Coordinates of C-alpha atoms in Angstrom, one line a residue:
M347 CA 125.1 109.0 182.6
G348 CA 125.7 110.8 185.9
N349 CA 124.4 114.0 187.4
T350 CA 127.1 116.0 185.4
H351 CA 125.5 115.0 182.2
V352 CA 122.0 116.2 183.4
V353 CA 123.5 119.6 184.3
K354 CA 125.2 119.9 180.9
C355 CA 121.9 119.3 179.1
A356 CA 120.1 121.8 181.3
L357 CA 123.0 124.4 180.7
K358 CA 122.2 124.6 177.0
K359 CA 118.6 125.3 177.6
V360 CA 119.2 127.9 180.4
L361 CA 122.4 129.8 179.2
I362 CA 121.5 129.9 175.4
T363 CA 118.8 132.7 175.1
D364 CA 116.9 134.8 172.7
E365 CA 118.9 137.7 173.9
N366 CA 122.4 136.3 173.3
V367 CA 121.4 134.5 170.0
T368 CA 120.1 137.9 168.7
A369 CA 123.2 139.7 169.7
A370 CA 125.3 137.2 167.9
L371 CA 123.1 137.3 164.9
K372 CA 123.2 141.0 164.4
N373 CA 127.0 141.0 164.9
A374 CA 127.3 138.4 162.2
E375 CA 124.7 139.4 159.7
G376 CA 124.0 143.2 160.4
Q377 CA 121.7 145.2 162.6
D378 CA 118.8 144.8 160.2
A379 CA 118.7 140.9 160.8
Q380 CA 115.7 140.0 162.7
L381 CA 115.5 136.7 164.7
V382 CA 112.8 134.3 163.7
S383 CA 113.7 131.2 165.6
W384 CA 116.7 129.0 166.8
S385 CA 117.4 125.5 167.8
I386 CA 120.2 123.7 169.5
K387 CA 122.0 121.1 167.3
D388 CA 124.7 119.1 169.3
F389 CA 127.7 117.8 167.4
P390 CA 127.7 114.1 166.3
T391 CA 130.8 113.6 168.5
N392 CA 131.3 114.5 172.1
G393 CA 132.1 118.2 172.5
E394 CA 132.0 118.3 176.3
N395 CA 134.0 117.8 179.5
Y396 CA 133.7 118.9 183.0
T397 CA 134.8 122.5 182.4
H398 CA 132.8 123.5 179.4
V399 CA 130.1 122.4 176.9
V400 CA 130.4 123.0 173.1
T401 CA 127.4 122.9 171.0
S402 CA 125.8 124.7 168.0
V403 CA 122.7 126.8 167.4
E404 CA 120.9 126.9 164.0
V405 CA 119.2 130.2 163.4
K406 CA 116.4 131.3 161.1
Y407 CA 116.2 135.1 160.5
L408 CA 114.7 137.7 158.3
I409 CA 116.7 140.4 156.4
N410 CA 115.2 142.8 153.9
G411 CA 112.0 140.6 154.1
E412 CA 113.8 137.5 153.0
E413 CA 114.2 134.5 155.3
S414 CA 117.7 133.0 155.7
T415 CA 119.6 130.6 158.0
T416 CA 122.9 130.5 159.7
S417 CA 124.5 128.6 162.7
F418 CA 126.9 129.5 165.4
V419 CA 129.2 127.3 167.5
V420 CA 128.5 128.1 171.2
K421 CA 130.9 127.5 174.0
L422 CA 129.3 127.4 177.7
G423 CA 131.0 127.4 181.0
I424 CA 130.0 124.8 183.6
P425 CA 129.3 125.9 187.0
Q426 CA 132.1 124.7 189.4
P427 CA 131.7 123.5 192.9
T428 CA 135.0 124.9 194.4
V429 CA 136.6 128.3 194.4
P430 CA 139.8 127.1 192.5
L431 CA 137.9 125.3 189.7
H432 CA 135.4 128.2 189.5
D433 CA 138.2 130.8 189.3
S434 CA 140.2 128.7 186.7
I435 CA 137.2 128.1 184.4
H436 CA 136.0 131.7 184.7
F437 CA 139.4 133.1 183.8
A438 CA 139.6 130.8 180.8
F439 CA 136.5 132.3 179.4
V440 CA 137.5 135.9 180.2
K441 CA 140.9 135.1 178.5
E442 CA 139.3 133.7 175.4
A443 CA 136.9 136.4 175.0
Q444 CA 139.4 139.2 175.2
V445 CA 141.7 137.3 172.9
Y446 CA 138.9 137.1 170.2
E447 CA 137.6 140.8 170.9
E448 CA 140.8 142.7 171.5
L449 CA 144.0 140.9 170.6
I450 CA 143.1 139.2 167.4
P451 CA 141.9 142.3 165.7
L452 CA 145.1 144.1 166.5
L453 CA 147.2 141.3 165.3
N454 CA 145.2 141.1 162.1
T455 CA 145.5 144.8 161.5
E456 CA 149.2 144.3 161.4
M457 CA 149.0 141.4 159.0
T458 CA 146.5 143.0 156.5
S459 CA 148.3 146.4 156.5
L460 CA 151.3 144.5 155.1
G461 CA 149.2 142.8 152.4
L462 CA 149.4 139.5 154.4
K463 CA 146.4 137.2 155.0
P464 CA 144.8 137.6 158.5
L465 CA 145.2 134.9 161.2
R466 CA 143.2 131.8 160.7
V467 CA 140.9 131.8 163.7
P468 CA 137.1 131.8 163.8
K469 CA 135.2 135.0 164.1
C470 CA 133.7 135.8 167.6
Y471 CA 130.1 137.3 167.3
H472 CA 129.3 137.5 171.0
A473 CA 130.8 136.8 174.3
S474 CA 129.5 137.2 177.9
C475 CA 131.7 136.3 180.9
E476 CA 129.2 136.9 183.7
T477 CA 130.0 134.5 186.5
E478 CA 128.3 131.1 186.0
K479 CA 126.7 132.4 182.8
E480 CA 129.8 132.2 180.5
V481 CA 129.0 132.0 176.8
I482 CA 130.9 132.6 173.6
Y483 CA 129.4 132.5 170.2
L484 CA 131.7 131.8 167.4
Q485 CA 131.6 131.5 163.6
D486 CA 130.4 127.9 162.6
L487 CA 133.4 127.0 160.3
R488 CA 131.5 124.0 159.0
L489 CA 129.6 126.5 156.8
C490 CA 133.0 127.2 155.1
G491 CA 133.9 123.5 154.5
F492 CA 136.1 123.1 157.6
Q493 CA 136.1 119.7 159.6
I494 CA 137.8 118.5 162.6
Y495 CA 140.7 116.0 162.3
N496 CA 140.5 112.7 164.1
R497 CA 142.6 113.5 167.3
Q498 CA 143.4 109.9 167.7
E499 CA 145.3 109.9 164.6
V500 CA 148.7 111.6 163.9
F501 CA 149.2 114.3 161.4
D502 CA 150.9 113.6 158.1
K503 CA 153.4 115.9 156.4
A504 CA 150.9 118.0 154.5
H505 CA 148.8 118.8 157.7
T506 CA 151.9 119.4 159.7
T507 CA 153.3 121.9 157.2
L508 CA 150.2 123.9 157.0
V509 CA 150.0 124.1 160.8
L510 CA 153.6 125.3 161.0
K511 CA 153.1 128.1 158.6
E512 CA 150.1 129.3 160.4
L513 CA 151.8 129.1 163.8
A514 CA 154.7 131.2 162.5
K515 CA 152.3 133.8 161.2
L516 CA 150.7 134.0 164.8
H517 CA 153.9 134.2 166.5
A518 CA 155.5 136.8 164.2
S519 CA 152.4 139.1 164.1
S520 CA 152.8 139.6 167.9
L521 CA 156.4 140.9 167.2
L522 CA 154.9 143.2 164.6
L523 CA 152.5 144.6 167.2
Q524 CA 155.2 145.2 169.7
V525 CA 157.4 147.1 167.3
T526 CA 155.0 149.0 165.0
D527 CA 152.4 149.9 167.6
G528 CA 154.6 150.4 170.5
Y529 CA 153.3 147.6 172.5
E530 CA 156.7 146.6 173.7
D531 CA 155.3 144.8 176.7
L532 CA 152.3 142.8 175.5
E533 CA 151.8 141.4 179.1
A534 CA 151.3 144.9 180.4
K535 CA 148.9 145.7 177.7
F536 CA 147.1 142.4 177.9
S537 CA 147.4 140.9 181.6
I538 CA 145.7 137.8 180.4
L539 CA 148.8 136.9 178.5
Y540 CA 150.7 136.6 181.8
K541 CA 148.6 133.9 183.5
D542 CA 146.6 130.8 182.6
C543 CA 143.6 129.2 184.2
F544 CA 146.0 126.7 186.1
D545 CA 148.1 129.4 187.8
I546 CA 145.9 132.4 188.5
T547 CA 145.7 131.8 192.3
K548 CA 147.6 129.9 194.8
E549 CA 144.4 127.5 195.2
A550 CA 144.4 127.1 191.4
M551 CA 148.0 126.2 191.4
Q552 CA 147.6 123.7 194.2
L553 CA 144.8 122.0 192.3
S554 CA 147.0 121.9 189.2
K555 CA 149.7 120.2 191.2
I556 CA 147.3 117.4 192.3
I557 CA 146.2 116.9 188.8
L558 CA 149.5 116.8 187.3
N559 CA 150.8 114.4 189.9
R560 CA 147.8 112.2 189.1
Y561 CA 148.8 112.1 185.4
I562 CA 152.4 111.3 186.5
E563 CA 151.2 108.4 188.6
K564 CA 149.3 107.0 185.7
T565 CA 152.2 107.4 183.4
L566 CA 154.4 105.5 186.0
A567 CA 151.8 102.7 186.1
V568 CA 152.1 102.3 182.3
L569 CA 155.8 102.4 182.1
R570 CA 156.1 99.9 184.9
D571 CA 153.6 97.6 183.2
I572 CA 155.3 97.8 179.7
G573 CA 158.9 97.5 181.3
N574 CA 162.3 98.5 180.0
Y575 CA 161.7 102.2 181.1
E576 CA 163.6 102.1 184.2
K577 CA 165.4 105.5 183.8
A578 CA 162.2 107.2 182.8
V579 CA 160.5 105.7 185.9
D580 CA 163.3 106.9 188.1
W581 CA 163.2 110.4 186.5
L582 CA 159.5 110.8 187.1
E583 CA 159.6 109.4 190.7
N584 CA 162.4 111.9 191.4
L585 CA 160.4 115.0 190.0
K586 CA 156.6 114.0 190.5
H587 CA 156.2 116.1 193.6
R588 CA 157.8 119.1 191.9
G589 CA 156.6 118.7 188.4
F590 CA 154.3 121.7 188.4
E591 CA 157.1 124.0 189.5
L592 CA 159.4 122.5 186.8
M593 CA 156.8 123.0 184.3
M594 CA 156.2 126.6 185.1
K595 CA 159.8 127.2 185.1
Q596 CA 159.7 126.2 181.4
L597 CA 157.4 129.2 180.7
K598 CA 160.1 131.6 181.6
Y599 CA 161.5 132.9 178.2
N600 CA 164.3 134.6 176.6
T601 CA 162.9 137.9 175.1
R602 CA 164.2 137.0 171.6
F603 CA 161.8 134.1 171.5
A604 CA 158.9 135.8 173.4
V605 CA 155.7 135.7 171.3
V606 CA 152.1 135.3 171.7
C607 CA 151.5 131.6 171.8
H608 CA 148.5 129.5 171.2
G609 CA 149.3 127.6 174.3
D610 CA 147.2 124.6 173.6
C611 CA 148.6 123.4 170.2
W612 CA 147.7 120.0 169.3
N613 CA 145.4 118.4 166.7
N614 CA 142.3 118.7 168.9
N615 CA 142.4 122.4 168.5
M616 CA 142.6 122.7 164.6
L617 CA 140.1 122.5 161.8
F618 CA 140.9 121.9 158.2
R619 CA 139.4 122.5 154.8
Y620 CA 140.3 120.2 152.1
D621 CA 140.6 120.7 148.3
A622 CA 138.9 118.7 145.6
I623 CA 141.3 115.8 145.8
G624 CA 141.4 115.7 149.6
N625 CA 144.5 117.6 150.2
P626 CA 144.5 120.1 153.3
A627 CA 144.2 123.5 151.9
E628 CA 143.5 125.7 155.0
V629 CA 143.8 125.4 158.7
M630 CA 142.0 127.2 161.5
L631 CA 143.2 127.4 165.0
I632 CA 140.4 127.1 167.6
N633 CA 140.1 127.1 171.4
L634 CA 142.1 130.1 172.3
D635 CA 141.7 130.1 176.1
L636 CA 145.4 129.3 176.8
F637 CA 146.9 132.2 174.7
R638 CA 149.9 133.5 176.6
Q639 CA 153.3 135.2 176.0
A640 CA 155.9 132.5 176.1
S641 CA 158.7 131.0 174.1
L642 CA 157.6 130.2 170.6
A643 CA 159.1 126.7 171.3
I644 CA 156.2 125.9 173.8
D645 CA 153.8 125.8 170.9
L646 CA 156.4 123.9 168.5
K647 CA 157.3 121.3 171.1
M648 CA 153.8 120.6 172.2
F649 CA 152.5 120.3 168.7
F650 CA 155.2 117.9 167.6
Y651 CA 154.8 115.7 170.8
H652 CA 151.1 115.6 170.7
S653 CA 150.2 115.4 167.1
L654 CA 153.1 113.7 165.2
S655 CA 154.3 110.2 165.3
Y656 CA 157.8 109.5 166.6
D657 CA 159.1 108.3 163.2
D658 CA 157.8 111.5 161.5
R659 CA 159.1 113.7 164.0
E660 CA 162.6 112.3 163.8
A661 CA 162.7 111.9 160.0
N662 CA 161.4 115.4 159.3
L663 CA 162.4 117.7 162.1
E664 CA 164.8 119.6 160.0
Y665 CA 162.2 120.1 157.3
Y666 CA 159.5 121.2 159.7
L667 CA 161.7 123.7 161.6
D668 CA 162.9 125.0 158.1
T669 CA 159.2 125.5 157.2
Y670 CA 158.4 127.4 160.3
Y671 CA 161.6 129.5 160.1
A672 CA 160.9 130.6 156.5
S673 CA 157.2 131.5 157.3
F674 CA 158.2 133.5 160.4
K675 CA 160.9 135.3 158.3
N676 CA 158.5 136.1 155.5
V677 CA 156.3 137.9 158.0
M678 CA 159.2 139.8 159.6
E679 CA 160.5 140.9 156.2
A680 CA 157.1 142.1 155.1
G681 CA 157.2 144.4 158.3
G682 CA 160.8 145.5 157.6
L683 CA 162.0 143.8 160.7
A684 CA 165.1 141.7 161.2
M685 CA 164.8 138.0 162.4
P686 CA 165.4 138.0 166.3
F687 CA 167.1 134.6 166.2
T688 CA 169.0 132.4 163.8
R689 CA 168.0 129.0 162.5
Q690 CA 170.4 127.3 164.8
E691 CA 169.1 129.3 167.8
L692 CA 165.6 128.2 167.0
V693 CA 166.7 124.5 167.1
D694 CA 168.4 125.1 170.5
E695 CA 165.3 126.8 171.9
Y696 CA 163.1 124.0 170.6
E697 CA 165.3 121.5 172.4
S698 CA 165.1 123.3 175.6
K699 CA 161.3 122.9 176.1
H700 CA 161.0 119.1 176.2
L701 CA 159.8 119.0 179.7
Y702 CA 156.8 121.3 179.2
A703 CA 155.7 119.3 176.3
C704 CA 156.2 116.1 178.0
F705 CA 154.1 116.9 181.1
W706 CA 151.2 118.1 178.8
A707 CA 151.4 115.0 176.6
M708 CA 151.1 112.9 179.9
A709 CA 147.9 114.8 180.4
Y710 CA 146.5 114.8 176.9
L711 CA 147.3 111.6 175.1
P712 CA 145.9 109.2 177.7
T713 CA 142.5 111.0 177.4
L714 CA 142.3 109.9 173.7
V715 CA 141.8 106.2 174.8
S716 CA 138.6 107.3 176.4
A717 CA 137.6 110.2 174.3
N718 CA 133.8 109.8 174.7
E719 CA 133.9 109.2 178.3
D720 CA 133.1 111.9 181.0
P721 CA 136.1 112.3 183.2
C722 CA 133.7 112.7 186.2
D723 CA 131.7 109.5 185.4
E724 CA 134.7 107.1 185.8
T725 CA 132.2 104.5 187.3
P726 CA 129.1 104.5 185.1
S727 CA 126.0 105.1 187.0
N728 CA 123.1 102.6 186.9
E729 CA 120.6 105.3 187.5
S730 CA 119.2 107.3 184.6
P731 CA 117.9 110.8 185.5
E732 CA 114.2 111.2 185.3
P733 CA 113.2 113.4 182.1
A734 CA 111.0 115.6 184.2
K735 CA 113.9 116.4 186.6
T736 CA 116.2 117.3 183.6
E737 CA 114.2 120.4 182.8
N738 CA 114.4 121.7 186.4
V739 CA 118.1 121.0 187.4
L740 CA 119.4 123.8 189.4
I741 CA 122.1 125.5 187.4
S742 CA 124.6 126.2 190.3
S743 CA 127.7 125.0 191.9
D744 CA 125.8 122.6 193.9
S745 CA 124.9 120.5 190.8
I746 CA 128.2 119.6 189.7
T747 CA 130.6 116.9 191.4
A748 CA 133.6 117.3 189.0
H749 CA 136.0 118.0 191.9
T750 CA 135.5 114.7 193.6
Y751 CA 137.2 113.0 190.6
W752 CA 140.5 114.6 191.6
E753 CA 139.8 114.1 195.3
K754 CA 139.3 110.2 195.0
P755 CA 142.6 108.3 195.8
L756 CA 144.3 106.8 192.9
T757 CA 143.9 103.2 194.0
Q758 CA 145.7 100.3 192.3
E759 CA 142.5 99.1 190.7
R760 CA 142.0 102.5 189.1
K761 CA 145.6 102.5 187.7
D762 CA 145.3 98.9 186.5
N763 CA 142.1 99.9 184.8
F764 CA 143.8 102.8 183.2
V765 CA 146.7 100.8 181.9
R766 CA 144.2 98.2 180.5
K767 CA 142.4 100.8 178.5
F768 CA 145.6 102.5 177.4
K769 CA 147.1 99.2 176.0
R770 CA 144.2 98.6 173.9
N771 CA 145.1 101.5 171.6
S772 CA 148.5 100.7 170.1
E773 CA 148.8 103.9 168.0
I774 CA 148.3 106.2 170.9
M775 CA 150.5 103.9 173.2
S776 CA 153.3 104.4 170.6
R777 CA 152.9 108.2 170.6
F778 CA 152.9 108.1 174.4
L779 CA 156.0 105.9 174.7
S780 CA 158.0 108.0 172.2
L781 CA 158.2 110.6 174.9
F782 CA 160.5 108.2 176.8
D783 CA 162.0 106.0 174.0
R784 CA 165.1 108.2 173.7
F785 CA 165.0 109.3 177.4
E786 CA 168.8 108.9 178.0
E787 CA 169.4 111.4 175.1
E788 CA 166.8 113.9 176.1
D789 CA 167.7 116.8 178.4
S790 CA 165.2 116.4 181.4
E791 CA 165.8 120.0 182.6
E792 CA 165.2 118.8 186.1
D793 CA 167.9 121.0 187.7

C-alpha cells in the first residue's frame, strides 16, 4: 500500500480520542455512563477512500455500577493537499453533521406528530467539524441486525420496494416541514441544501469538471471497445467538455417537485435488516453528505440507474413508480395536504432527469470493478511502510497525494487497463451498458 494507506491508519489513532468517544457514549447511553475503555475495530470490507475513512469503535463503560458494552460507527475526514479538495471534503462533513443534528430531528417531528414512523436513518451521537479533525460518531446499526447489501449486485423487487417507500417518506416529510412549520424556503433555513461538495466554490467546480471529464473519457474507451454504440459515443464526445454544466442544469427544479433529496441514492448507501426467512424487513439510509433540495426525480433516477438491472427497471417501472407515489400520498394525506403532482406528472419528471443519473452512473459503476482498490494507488507500490514510521505520520495536508491521481494524464495504457478490468465483470458491465442500450430513445437533454 502507498503513503495514503499509512495516513489513514494514523488518522484513526489521532482523531479518535477519549474525549470524543466519551461525548458519543454519554449522548447514546446517558450522562451517567462512564467510559472504561475503547478499541478500534475495522470493518471486514474496505470502508475507505481518499476523502474519508469509516471504521468502528467498541466501547466498555460503567452505568449504575454495572459494566456494559456498545459500539459506534465512526467517519473521519482525511486532510487534503489542495484548497478545492479541502473545501469540498470539509463542506461534506459540515453538511452531514447539520443534516443529522438539525434537519433530521425536524423532519422526524413532523412524521411522529402524525403518528407516522420516523425516517430510517442512523442516530448521530457526536460530530466535530473542526478543520482537518472532522469526525462523526453514528449508531452502529449492526447491533440492530442491519447489514450492507453487496453493492456489486442489483436489487431485487423486494429490496427496491422497501427503498422506494422510505424515499417517499423522506421526500414528503420535507413538504410537511415547509407547510406546517412555515419553512417555505428550506434552502433559506438550511443553506447546506443549496450546495454540494462539488460546487461550493469555483475551484471545487473546476476540479469536478476535470473528474467528470475523466469518467466520460473512460466511458468512451469502454463503448468504443465494445462497439455498436456509435450514437452514444458521438453524444458523449459532443458534451464531454460541458458535461458538468449540463449536470448542474439538471439540479434546477420545478417547485412542485422540490423536496429534500438524499442525493447519493444507490445500494452502497443503504443497510437492510432481514426477517427470519431472509426477506428484507427494514431499510436504513446512510451517508447523508449529499442531502440537498432538488427534484425528487434526482433520487429516483439515480436509484433506478445505479442499483437495478435494465430488465427489472423496464419490466417493473410502472409498479415502482406506483409504489413511490402511494407512499408519498400516504404521508401527505396524514398531514392533510394535497398531492402537488399527479401520477403522470411524476412519470414526466422522472424521465426528464436521465442525464444527471447517467453522469453519476458513469462515475459510480466503474468503481465497483475495483471495489477494494485505493483510487490513489492505481499503480501498487513495492515499498511497505516501516511500522515505526506509521505511528509518527504527520497528519497534515502534506501527507496525502490524492490530488495527483486526477492530475495524471489519462494515457491510452490507463484506458486499456480500465477497459480490461471492466470487461471482467459482466454483471456490472451490463448495468453500465444499459445506460446507452436505448440511447436513441432517450432524451439526452443536451440543448
